[in-house]
PDB file of C-alpha atoms in Angstrom:
ATOM      1  CA  UNK W1120       5.338  -1.918  -5.935  1.00 45.00           C
ATOM      2  CA  UNK W1121       7.651   0.256  -3.650  1.00 43.00           C
ATOM      3  CA  UNK W1122      11.329  -0.230  -2.645  1.00 41.00           C
ATOM      4  CA  UNK W1123      11.226  -1.663   0.658  1.00 38.00           C
ATOM      5  CA  UNK W1124      13.389  -2.328   3.584  1.00 35.00           C
ATOM      6  CA  UNK W1125      13.794  -5.460   6.114  1.00 36.00           C
ATOM      7  CA  UNK W1126      11.796  -3.209   8.534  1.00 38.00           C
ATOM      8  CA  UNK W1127      12.409  -5.477  11.210  1.00 44.00           C
ATOM      9  CA  UNK W1128      15.922  -5.040  11.199  1.00 49.00           C
ATOM     10  CA  UNK W1129      16.401  -1.557   9.685  1.00 56.00           C
ATOM     11  CA  UNK W1130      16.045   1.448  11.676  1.00 70.00           C
ATOM     12  CA  UNK W1131      12.735   3.337  10.872  1.00 74.00           C
ATOM     13  CA  UNK W1132      14.721   6.420  10.286  1.00 78.00           C
ATOM     14  CA  UNK W1133      16.975   4.617   7.425  1.00 75.00           C
ATOM     15  CA  UNK W1134      13.559   3.226   5.846  1.00 77.00           C
ATOM     16  CA  UNK W1135      12.146   6.721   5.799  1.00 80.00           C
ATOM     17  CA  UNK W1136      15.333   8.460   4.307  1.00 77.00           C
ATOM     18  CA  UNK W1137      15.128   5.797   1.488  1.00 76.00           C
ATOM     19  CA  UNK W1138      11.797   6.754   0.547  1.00 81.00           C
ATOM     20  CA  UNK W1139      12.627  10.344   0.373  1.00 78.00           C
ATOM     21  CA  UNK W1140      15.585   9.491  -1.983  1.00 80.00           C
ATOM     22  CA  UNK W1141      13.358   7.900  -4.190  1.00 73.00           C
ATOM     23  CA  UNK W1142      10.337  10.149  -4.256  1.00 74.00           C
ATOM     24  CA  UNK W1143      10.964  12.118  -7.053  1.00 75.00           C
ATOM     25  CA  UNK W1144      11.137   9.282  -9.549  1.00 74.00           C
ATOM     26  CA  UNK W1145       8.848   7.026  -7.841  1.00 74.00           C
ATOM     27  CA  UNK W1146       5.815   6.460  -9.991  1.00 76.00           C
ATOM     28  CA  UNK W1147       7.881   6.363 -13.082  1.00 76.00           C
ATOM     29  CA  UNK W1148      10.128   3.302 -11.674  1.00 75.00           C
ATOM     30  CA  UNK W1149       6.955   1.580 -10.382  1.00 74.00           C
ATOM     31  CA  UNK W1150       5.110   1.821 -13.625  1.00 75.00           C
ATOM     32  CA  UNK W1151       8.252   0.728 -15.418  1.00 76.00           C
ATOM     33  CA  UNK W1152       9.015  -2.588 -13.344  1.00 72.00           C
ATOM     34  CA  UNK W1153       5.298  -3.482 -13.500  1.00 76.00           C
ATOM     35  CA  UNK W1154       4.916  -2.756 -17.003  1.00 79.00           C
ATOM     36  CA  UNK W1155       1.946  -0.535 -16.035  1.00 85.00           C
ATOM     37  CA  UNK W1156      -0.038  -3.233 -14.412  1.00 90.00           C
ATOM     38  CA  UNK W1157       0.302  -1.625 -10.974  1.00 92.00           C
ATOM     39  CA  UNK W1158      -2.364   0.851 -12.284  1.00 94.00           C
ATOM     40  CA  UNK W1159      -4.537  -1.907 -12.814  1.00 95.00           C
ATOM     41  CA  UNK W1160      -4.062  -3.621  -9.710  1.00 96.00           C
ATOM     42  CA  UNK W1161      -4.674  -0.347  -7.910  1.00 96.00           C
ATOM     43  CA  UNK W1162      -8.152   0.246  -9.744  1.00 97.00           C
ATOM     44  CA  UNK W1163      -9.042  -3.380  -8.668  1.00 98.00           C
ATOM     45  CA  UNK W1164      -8.105  -2.446  -5.198  1.00 99.00           C
ATOM     46  CA  UNK W1165     -10.369   0.474  -5.107  1.00 99.00           C
ATOM     47  CA  UNK W1166     -13.295  -1.499  -6.777  1.00 98.00           C
ATOM     48  CA  UNK W1167     -12.752  -4.035  -3.942  1.00 99.00           C
ATOM     49  CA  UNK W1168     -12.787  -1.497  -1.332  1.00 99.00           C
ATOM     50  CA  UNK W1169     -15.808   0.420  -2.491  1.00 99.00           C
ATOM     51  CA  UNK W1170     -17.804  -2.760  -3.337  1.00 98.00           C
ATOM     52  CA  UNK W1171     -20.977  -2.610  -1.178  1.00 95.00           C
ATOM     53  CA  UNK W1172     -20.324   0.946   0.088  1.00 96.00           C
ATOM     54  CA  UNK W1173     -22.566   3.935  -0.121  1.00 95.00           C
ATOM     55  CA  UNK W1174     -21.339   6.782  -2.050  1.00 97.00           C
ATOM     56  CA  UNK W1175     -20.087   9.631   0.154  1.00 98.00           C
ATOM     57  CA  UNK W1176     -18.052   7.719   2.695  1.00 98.00           C
ATOM     58  CA  UNK W1177     -14.818   8.872   4.519  1.00 99.00           C
ATOM     59  CA  UNK W1178     -11.870   6.676   3.392  1.00 99.00           C
ATOM     60  CA  UNK W1179      -8.371   6.139   4.762  1.00 99.00           C
ATOM     61  CA  UNK W1180      -5.207   5.408   2.445  1.00 99.00           C
ATOM     62  CA  UNK W1181      -2.480   4.142   4.626  1.00 99.00           C
ATOM     63  CA  UNK W1182       1.036   4.458   3.545  1.00 96.00           C
ATOM     64  CA  UNK W1183      -0.084   6.644   0.941  1.00 97.00           C
ATOM     65  CA  UNK W1184       3.147   7.303  -1.161  1.00 94.00           C
ATOM     66  CA  UNK W1185       2.475   9.651  -3.856  1.00 94.00           C
ATOM     67  CA  UNK W1186      -1.300   9.156  -3.394  1.00 97.00           C
ATOM     68  CA  UNK W1187      -2.437   7.140  -6.308  1.00 96.00           C
ATOM     69  CA  UNK W1188      -5.123   5.124  -4.126  1.00 98.00           C
ATOM     70  CA  UNK W1189      -6.359   8.290  -2.662  1.00 99.00           C
ATOM     71  CA  UNK W1190      -6.846   9.837  -5.939  1.00 98.00           C
ATOM     72  CA  UNK W1191      -8.509   6.575  -7.277  1.00 98.00           C
ATOM     73  CA  UNK W1192     -10.953   6.716  -4.589  1.00 99.00           C
ATOM     74  CA  UNK W1193     -11.795  10.107  -5.275  1.00 98.00           C
ATOM     75  CA  UNK W1194     -12.443   9.740  -8.726  1.00 97.00           C
ATOM     76  CA  UNK W1195     -14.495   6.362  -8.244  1.00 98.00           C
ATOM     77  CA  UNK W1196     -16.545   8.023  -5.556  1.00 98.00           C
ATOM     78  CA  UNK W1197     -17.132  11.926  -6.301  1.00 97.00           C
ATOM     79  CA  UNK W1198     -18.682  12.364  -2.833  1.00 97.00           C
ATOM     80  CA  UNK W1199     -15.907  10.744  -0.903  1.00 98.00           C
ATOM     81  CA  UNK W1200     -13.635  12.103   1.608  1.00 98.00           C
ATOM     82  CA  UNK W1201     -10.222  10.602   1.961  1.00 99.00           C
ATOM     83  CA  UNK W1202      -7.110  11.066   4.139  1.00 99.00           C
ATOM     84  CA  UNK W1203      -4.008   9.612   3.098  1.00 99.00           C
ATOM     85  CA  UNK W1204      -1.114   9.244   5.509  1.00 98.00           C
ATOM     86  CA  UNK W1205       2.466   8.082   5.149  1.00 96.00           C
ATOM     87  CA  UNK W1206       5.493   8.574   7.264  1.00 94.00           C
ATOM     88  CA  UNK W1207       7.716  10.358   4.301  1.00 93.00           C
ATOM     89  CA  UNK W1208       7.081  14.318   4.015  1.00 94.00           C
ATOM     90  CA  UNK W1209       8.761  13.776   0.412  1.00 94.00           C
ATOM     91  CA  UNK W1210       6.058  11.390  -0.946  1.00 93.00           C
ATOM     92  CA  UNK W1211       3.379  13.574   0.804  1.00 97.00           C
ATOM     93  CA  UNK W1212       4.543  16.561  -1.156  1.00 96.00           C
ATOM     94  CA  UNK W1213       4.259  14.679  -4.367  1.00 94.00           C
ATOM     95  CA  UNK W1214       0.819  13.351  -3.252  1.00 97.00           C
ATOM     96  CA  UNK W1215      -0.355  16.784  -2.469  1.00 98.00           C
ATOM     97  CA  UNK W1216       0.785  18.173  -5.795  1.00 97.00           C
ATOM     98  CA  UNK W1217      -0.948  15.487  -7.649  1.00 96.00           C
ATOM     99  CA  UNK W1218      -4.113  16.229  -5.877  1.00 98.00           C
ATOM    100  CA  UNK W1219      -4.152  19.675  -6.697  1.00 98.00           C
ATOM    101  CA  UNK W1220      -3.096  19.244 -10.264  1.00 98.00           C
ATOM    102  CA  UNK W1221      -6.448  17.180 -10.489  1.00 97.00           C
ATOM    103  CA  UNK W1222      -8.561  19.509  -8.597  1.00 97.00           C
ATOM    104  CA  UNK W1223      -9.393  17.092  -5.899  1.00 98.00           C
ATOM    105  CA  UNK W1224      -7.344  18.770  -2.930  1.00 97.00           C
ATOM    106  CA  UNK W1225     -10.417  19.924  -1.278  1.00 96.00           C
ATOM    107  CA  UNK W1226     -11.323  16.451  -0.900  1.00 98.00           C
ATOM    108  CA  UNK W1227      -8.211  14.794  -0.385  1.00 99.00           C
ATOM    109  CA  UNK W1228      -6.017  15.423   2.993  1.00 98.00           C
ATOM    110  CA  UNK W1229      -2.642  14.259   3.452  1.00 99.00           C
ATOM    111  CA  UNK W1230      -0.934  13.710   6.891  1.00 98.00           C
ATOM    112  CA  UNK W1231       2.369  12.616   8.020  1.00 97.00           C
ATOM    113  CA  UNK W1232       1.356   9.847  10.645  1.00 97.00           C
ATOM    114  CA  UNK W1233       2.763   6.460  11.746  1.00 94.00           C
ATOM    115  CA  UNK W1234       0.340   3.610  10.751  1.00 95.00           C
ATOM    116  CA  UNK W1235       0.866   1.988  14.180  1.00 95.00           C
ATOM    117  CA  UNK W1236      -0.300   5.124  16.206  1.00 97.00           C
ATOM    118  CA  UNK W1237      -2.927   6.525  14.063  1.00 98.00           C
ATOM    119  CA  UNK W1238      -4.100  10.080  14.877  1.00 98.00           C
ATOM    120  CA  UNK W1239      -7.921   9.388  14.775  1.00 99.00           C
ATOM    121  CA  UNK W1240     -10.841   8.544  16.773  1.00 99.00           C
ATOM    122  CA  UNK W1241     -11.969   5.100  16.802  1.00 99.00           C
ATOM    123  CA  UNK W1242     -14.764   4.250  14.556  1.00 99.00           C
ATOM    124  CA  UNK W1243     -13.765   7.185  12.092  1.00 99.00           C
ATOM    125  CA  UNK W1244     -13.722   5.616   8.410  1.00 99.00           C
ATOM    126  CA  UNK W1245     -16.155   3.598   6.511  1.00 99.00           C
ATOM    127  CA  UNK W1246     -13.124   1.890   4.624  1.00 99.00           C
ATOM    128  CA  UNK W1247      -8.994   1.931   4.535  1.00 99.00           C
ATOM    129  CA  UNK W1248      -6.856   0.978   1.916  1.00 99.00           C
ATOM    130  CA  UNK W1249      -3.120  -0.218   1.868  1.00 99.00           C
ATOM    131  CA  UNK W1250      -1.105  -0.573  -1.389  1.00 97.00           C
ATOM    132  CA  UNK W1251       2.406  -2.074  -1.368  1.00 93.00           C
ATOM    133  CA  UNK W1252       2.836  -0.884   2.034  1.00 92.00           C
ATOM    134  CA  UNK W1253       2.132  -3.699   4.523  1.00 95.00           C
ATOM    135  CA  UNK W1254       5.667  -4.921   4.010  1.00 89.00           C
ATOM    136  CA  UNK W1255       7.165  -1.799   5.343  1.00 86.00           C
ATOM    137  CA  UNK W1256       5.266  -1.831   8.510  1.00 90.00           C
ATOM    138  CA  UNK W1257       7.595  -2.661  11.588  1.00 88.00           C
ATOM    139  CA  UNK W1258       4.975  -4.036  13.436  1.00 94.00           C
ATOM    140  CA  UNK W1259       2.366  -5.412  10.951  1.00 96.00           C
ATOM    141  CA  UNK W1260      -0.277  -6.735  13.737  1.00 97.00           C
ATOM    142  CA  UNK W1261      -0.024  -3.612  15.665  1.00 98.00           C
ATOM    143  CA  UNK W1262      -0.909  -1.431  12.626  1.00 98.00           C
ATOM    144  CA  UNK W1263      -3.762  -4.053  12.029  1.00 99.00           C
ATOM    145  CA  UNK W1264      -4.945  -3.285  15.138  1.00 99.00           C
ATOM    146  CA  UNK W1265      -5.477   0.394  14.674  1.00 99.00           C
ATOM    147  CA  UNK W1266      -6.717   0.158  11.429  1.00 99.00           C
ATOM    148  CA  UNK W1267      -9.373  -1.801  13.065  1.00 99.00           C
ATOM    149  CA  UNK W1268     -10.002   0.571  15.799  1.00 99.00           C
ATOM    150  CA  UNK W1269     -10.462   3.765  13.394  1.00 99.00           C
ATOM    151  CA  UNK W1270     -12.698   1.840  11.309  1.00 99.00           C
ATOM    152  CA  UNK W1271     -16.344   2.116  11.405  1.00 99.00           C
ATOM    153  CA  UNK W1272     -18.392  -1.000  12.339  1.00 99.00           C
ATOM    154  CA  UNK W1273     -19.180  -2.586   9.020  1.00 98.00           C
ATOM    155  CA  UNK W1274     -15.932  -0.957   7.706  1.00 99.00           C
ATOM    156  CA  UNK W1275     -13.894  -2.713   5.126  1.00 99.00           C
ATOM    157  CA  UNK W1276     -10.020  -2.882   4.895  1.00 99.00           C
ATOM    158  CA  UNK W1277      -8.599  -3.598   1.431  1.00 99.00           C
ATOM    159  CA  UNK W1278      -4.909  -4.417   0.989  1.00 99.00           C
ATOM    160  CA  UNK W1279      -2.784  -5.204  -2.316  1.00 98.00           C
ATOM    161  CA  UNK W1280       0.600  -6.579  -1.789  1.00 96.00           C
ATOM    162  CA  UNK W1281       2.974  -8.953  -3.070  1.00 90.00           C
ATOM    163  CA  UNK W1282       2.357 -12.558  -2.631  1.00 89.00           C
ATOM    164  CA  UNK W1283       4.705 -15.718  -2.572  1.00 78.00           C
ATOM    165  CA  UNK W1284       5.200 -17.007  -5.919  1.00 73.00           C
ATOM    166  CA  UNK W1285       4.216 -20.842  -6.585  1.00 72.00           C
ATOM    167  CA  UNK W1286       6.971 -23.277  -7.193  1.00 72.00           C
ATOM    168  CA  UNK W1287       6.713 -22.939 -10.777  1.00 77.00           C
ATOM    169  CA  UNK W1288       7.244 -19.229 -10.966  1.00 77.00           C
ATOM    170  CA  UNK W1289       9.409 -18.635  -8.113  1.00 77.00           C
ATOM    171  CA  UNK W1290      12.708 -18.878  -9.501  1.00 80.00           C
ATOM    172  CA  UNK W1291      11.620 -16.331 -12.168  1.00 79.00           C
ATOM    173  CA  UNK W1292      10.470 -14.056  -9.321  1.00 77.00           C
ATOM    174  CA  UNK W1293      13.760 -14.280  -7.666  1.00 79.00           C
ATOM    175  CA  UNK W1294      15.501 -13.683 -10.993  1.00 79.00           C
ATOM    176  CA  UNK W1295      13.255 -10.562 -11.643  1.00 78.00           C
ATOM    177  CA  UNK W1296      13.551  -9.160  -8.151  1.00 77.00           C
ATOM    178  CA  UNK W1297      17.051  -9.291  -7.811  1.00 78.00           C
ATOM    179  CA  UNK W1298      18.429  -8.659 -10.971  1.00 80.00           C
ATOM    180  CA  UNK W1299      16.119  -6.822 -13.368  1.00 81.00           C
ATOM    181  CA  UNK W1300      14.171  -4.607 -10.634  1.00 78.00           C
ATOM    182  CA  UNK W1301      17.524  -2.982  -9.552  1.00 81.00           C
ATOM    183  CA  UNK W1302      18.637  -2.410 -13.147  1.00 83.00           C
ATOM    184  CA  UNK W1303      15.165  -0.857 -14.116  1.00 79.00           C
ATOM    185  CA  UNK W1304      15.702   1.592 -11.222  1.00 77.00           C
ATOM    186  CA  UNK W1305      19.264   2.244 -12.468  1.00 81.00           C
ATOM    187  CA  UNK W1306      18.131   3.152 -15.987  1.00 78.00           C
ATOM    188  CA  UNK W1307      15.182   5.267 -14.560  1.00 72.00           C
ATOM    189  CA  UNK W1308      17.987   7.159 -12.486  1.00 70.00           C
ATOM    190  CA  UNK W1309      17.201   5.609  -8.960  1.00 75.00           C
ATOM    191  CA  UNK W1310      19.656   3.871  -6.797  1.00 79.00           C
ATOM    192  CA  UNK W1311      19.513   0.631  -7.465  1.00 78.00           C
ATOM    193  CA  UNK W1312      20.316  -0.429  -3.605  1.00 78.00           C
ATOM    194  CA  UNK W1313      17.182   0.702  -2.786  1.00 78.00           C
ATOM    195  CA  UNK W1314      15.338  -1.357  -4.836  1.00 75.00           C
ATOM    196  CA  UNK W1315      17.297  -4.425  -3.753  1.00 76.00           C
ATOM    197  CA  UNK W1316      15.472  -4.190  -0.577  1.00 74.00           C
ATOM    198  CA  UNK W1317      12.179  -4.756  -2.632  1.00 73.00           C
ATOM    199  CA  UNK W1318      13.437  -8.369  -3.560  1.00 74.00           C
ATOM    200  CA  UNK W1319      14.540  -9.104   0.070  1.00 79.00           C
ATOM    201  CA  UNK W1320      10.997  -8.100   1.582  1.00 78.00           C
ATOM    202  CA  UNK W1321       9.303  -9.813  -1.302  1.00 79.00           C
ATOM    203  CA  UNK W1322      10.851 -13.055  -0.999  1.00 80.00           C
ATOM    204  CA  UNK W1323      10.625 -12.756   3.048  1.00 85.00           C
ATOM    205  CA  UNK W1324       6.809 -11.765   2.869  1.00 89.00           C
ATOM    206  CA  UNK W1325       4.325 -13.965   4.996  1.00 93.00           C
ATOM    207  CA  UNK W1326       2.445 -16.496   3.071  1.00 91.00           C
ATOM    208  CA  UNK W1327      -1.294 -15.463   2.101  1.00 93.00           C
ATOM    209  CA  UNK W1328      -2.540 -17.738   4.650  1.00 94.00           C
ATOM    210  CA  UNK W1329      -0.434 -16.051   7.398  1.00 96.00           C
ATOM    211  CA  UNK W1330      -1.699 -12.622   6.287  1.00 97.00           C
ATOM    212  CA  UNK W1331      -5.069 -13.872   6.563  1.00 98.00           C
ATOM    213  CA  UNK W1332      -4.466 -15.108   9.959  1.00 98.00           C
ATOM    214  CA  UNK W1333      -3.130 -11.559  10.989  1.00 98.00           C
ATOM    215  CA  UNK W1334      -6.201  -9.985   9.873  1.00 99.00           C
ATOM    216  CA  UNK W1335      -8.463 -12.646  11.979  1.00 98.00           C
ATOM    217  CA  UNK W1336      -6.199 -11.934  14.894  1.00 98.00           C
ATOM    218  CA  UNK W1337      -6.671  -8.248  14.723  1.00 99.00           C
ATOM    219  CA  UNK W1338     -10.391  -8.701  14.856  1.00 99.00           C
ATOM    220  CA  UNK W1339     -11.706  -8.453  11.170  1.00 99.00           C
ATOM    221  CA  UNK W1340     -14.095 -10.945   9.778  1.00 98.00           C
ATOM    222  CA  UNK W1341     -14.939 -12.767   6.591  1.00 98.00           C
ATOM    223  CA  UNK W1342     -11.009 -12.168   5.363  1.00 98.00           C
ATOM    224  CA  UNK W1343     -10.120 -13.663   1.875  1.00 98.00           C
ATOM    225  CA  UNK W1344      -7.224 -12.777  -0.723  1.00 98.00           C
ATOM    226  CA  UNK W1345      -7.282 -13.036  -4.749  1.00 96.00           C
ATOM    227  CA  UNK W1346      -4.179 -13.344  -6.401  1.00 94.00           C
ATOM    228  CA  UNK W1347      -3.161 -11.782  -9.797  1.00 92.00           C
ATOM    229  CA  UNK W1348      -0.208 -11.375 -12.266  1.00 87.00           C
ATOM    230  CA  UNK W1349       0.667 -15.197 -12.164  1.00 82.00           C
ATOM    231  CA  UNK W1350       0.309 -15.129  -8.269  1.00 86.00           C
ATOM    232  CA  UNK W1351       2.865 -12.329  -7.559  1.00 87.00           C
ATOM    233  CA  UNK W1352       0.420 -10.042  -5.962  1.00 93.00           C
ATOM    234  CA  UNK W1353      -2.868 -10.292  -3.999  1.00 97.00           C
ATOM    235  CA  UNK W1354      -5.867  -8.117  -2.770  1.00 98.00           C
ATOM    236  CA  UNK W1355      -6.656  -9.155   0.634  1.00 99.00           C
ATOM    237  CA  UNK W1356      -9.978  -7.623   2.260  1.00 99.00           C
ATOM    238  CA  UNK W1357     -12.042  -8.197   5.163  1.00 99.00           C
ATOM    239  CA  UNK W1358     -14.630  -6.306   7.410  1.00 99.00           C
ATOM    240  CA  UNK W1359     -14.953  -4.959  11.023  1.00 99.00           C
ATOM    241  CA  UNK W1360     -18.452  -6.193  12.206  1.00 95.00           C
TER     242      UNK W1360
END
């Protein structure tokens, strides 16, 4: 999970600066507050993305952050080519360093770009992934239309994101997000105020049915979602026919 802002109300420049501040300790804090489950969830995201795909595809990792999903795709499909895009240069710096360390720099390219205005031709990618980044998009519907545009016919979008907790779990979710997550961030050396935005955007995030409707409105077909982690996260996927 990533620290987030209420992007409908905050200046995108402020959001970008916030991600720049947390970039250095980003991976450690995420793993700590998810108890390592984020690694399992991302692996499931990549399996969902690649299911039914032929080896050697071209994939897009949107809001790629420090590059974990792009690296996982490259490892799972040894013939693939991946482009990761993010609006934060500091995050991209971390992603490039990790790709180089794993010997994957020739197969993964990282670009600074706005997900609502992607610098790619239409029908370019076999698949696209988003991992805990959709909450941070200022215009989610526009971003989905852009993703739809750059996917090839038959291409797949797979997204890992928070989900609204069911009523029995919701009070615990609020306590965890408002109190425990900022405390973990502080212990790990990050600014707890940055991570309090995670609580706000998690609790204000659209319902699963609303997200599925957004996918359909953007032109995607066969949209479906599966929750994990006591219903706190979900993988949503759909196809461009």
